[in-house]
Amino acid sequence: MMNALATSPRPAPPPAQPRVTRPAAAAVARTPSERACLIHLLVVDDDVAAIEYLGQLLKGFAQISFATNGEDALRLAELHRPDLVLLDVELPGMDGFEVCRRLRATRGLAELPIIFATSHVDPGIEARALSLGANDFLRKPFDDVQVLARLRTQLRAAAERTDKPEATSQSRTRILIVDDDATSIQLVRSLLADVGECHFALNSAQALSLVGELKPDLILLDIDLPDSDGFHLCKRLRADAALGQVPIMFLTQSHTLGHEARALALGGDDFVRKPFSAPVLCARVRRLVERKRSLERRQVDHDHRQISDGRVAAIVQACKDAILVVDAAGGVVMANAAACALLNVRAQPLSLRLDELLIIDALGRHCVQRASGQRVPVEVSTSTEGEGADALTVHVLRDTRERDREQALARRQTEAAATRRATASMLSYIAHEIGNPVNVIKGFAQLMQAERLSASQADKLAHILDAVGQLSGLLGDVSDVARMESGQFHVELQDVELHTLAGQACEPAAAQAAAVGMLLSAPPPAPPVRVRADARRLRQCLDNLLSNAIKYAGDGICIAVEIEARGPEVVLAVQDRGCGLSEDQLAHLYEPYNRLGRDGGAIPGTGLGLTLTRDLVQAMGGRLEVRSQPGRGCRFEILLAASQPTDNPD
């Protein structure tokens, strides 16, 4: 039945209400699925250890930016618009409080979640941070589980603020009135002015064209319409998935039996007959709008929880440390990728119990028990959420094998250094104490040389003096090694002319070589070549290399001393064509007291010469290199920096 005014001339319809316009594409917020894979965290901290820790913990996010001072933090925040900021209090220049204040005053960043992270224990620091607008506060040292939980909470809160559907972001409720009675429309609009803004359609076609653009919060629907009836329109509206939970109230003059039941069966939410009571209509409208809002809030909460849970799941899966989540019965309900790798399994070990995976060994250490029987030592951090049968315990496991190896290596190095220092101290003492009687023996032997001796006595005295000379040289080497180990060794660098030094060393060495049937050749005459070195110590190094060549090269072998320029360096080399050294001998060449298998032979020596030579060359800023092949001899090269030429004054 049509309204009473339908057969009489219709008054002009009420002025058209402004239609709701949707934001331009560029202004539409990212969808939840898009935001879930575009999380951007900004970590502001000048503590390198904290940066490395957070970088590893949060690795796997699409973007993680770091700033070590306030200015860079503000610039990166403006540039990238991150989803969350982890902010230290103490920063060089601008402190964290000022950074927080400026972020809160920056357009577009005022709602940015900020978590302060600091080692301060003063409760006033936390109060000040929260008063400046911080969302949360963490203290160092960090706990993995706590950091992840706080991130989860703040990401969820941010999602609730920024990801709300368009319908709930409007401050006014939108009501669509579908009726061809202008008087009724005007009356309903005036009654619901305090509830929301009212839009109208005079027939089904107008309603269908307007509803998609308007996205109303409530539809008031008459049964009798010019081009259809309200039942048919209700059915079409309920078939539109985009309308979701929009309530439909039938508002009609119909008193036909069965109309109310049919309207509710087709998806109507309420049925009010005209004439109606104004307070009742307003109360029913408010109830339907509030019910819709409540449903939307629950849906938004559910969606946001899924979004934030997905974000946290991404963090957990990408976390470098192994994470196991265990239920109240001790069964594993979740393991991240790092946990699967630590357990050496491909799939999550959901069929196993924690006490089968995590044990304590005989040394009292926590260990992960692999299926192969291998035990991996771990460091464990535990946190429990919930109570009773619903409790979940999170175990963060960190493989300590690498750390244990590093600590063991550091202990061995410390012990070796202590042993070297103790040995050096002992050697220095022994060399000093033995040196006095050796000097006495040498002095009296020299006095005896001045006396008239038989040939046999003179030969024996020569042997004594030779032995004393070797012992004095050994004591000198031991003293030098002791000073090297104790850090008390010093060299005096100056310009040294190599041809002169080589000639001085080659003259006595040539006589020694000739005595055993060897030929020693000195560098040919050439223009002066100067290097930065300690002349006495460089002569000592060359003497050691020549002595070794004469001792070990073999009878009839030629030995050559060579000098050549090589870029900014100068090479002083000793080349022999003797038996050479094997790869295994080269690997142990500079070990003190190691004579490379020649102990106990007729050739005298202690195994200190090359070690001392290398250390002396390094002390002068150079390096000692060796090239050798078995059967082809050895080439030892001392490389030193060439002296810088100076201009002679006119």
XYZ file of C-alpha atoms in Angstrom, residues 502 506 520-524 542 546 559-563 572-575:
18
model
C 127.305 -5.863 3.643
C 130.985 -10.474 4.290
C 130.839 -16.306 -0.425
C 130.329 -13.411 -2.860
C 129.587 -9.873 -1.658
C 127.473 -7.355 -3.610
C 129.423 -5.749 -6.468
C 122.869 -10.268 8.316
C 125.217 -15.726 6.733
C 126.531 -18.135 -1.120
C 125.671 -14.685 -2.464
C 124.686 -11.452 -0.727
C 122.479 -9.281 -2.972
C 121.054 -5.754 -2.731
C 119.020 -7.259 1.395
C 119.127 -10.971 0.451
C 121.248 -14.024 1.304
C 121.000 -16.728 -1.382
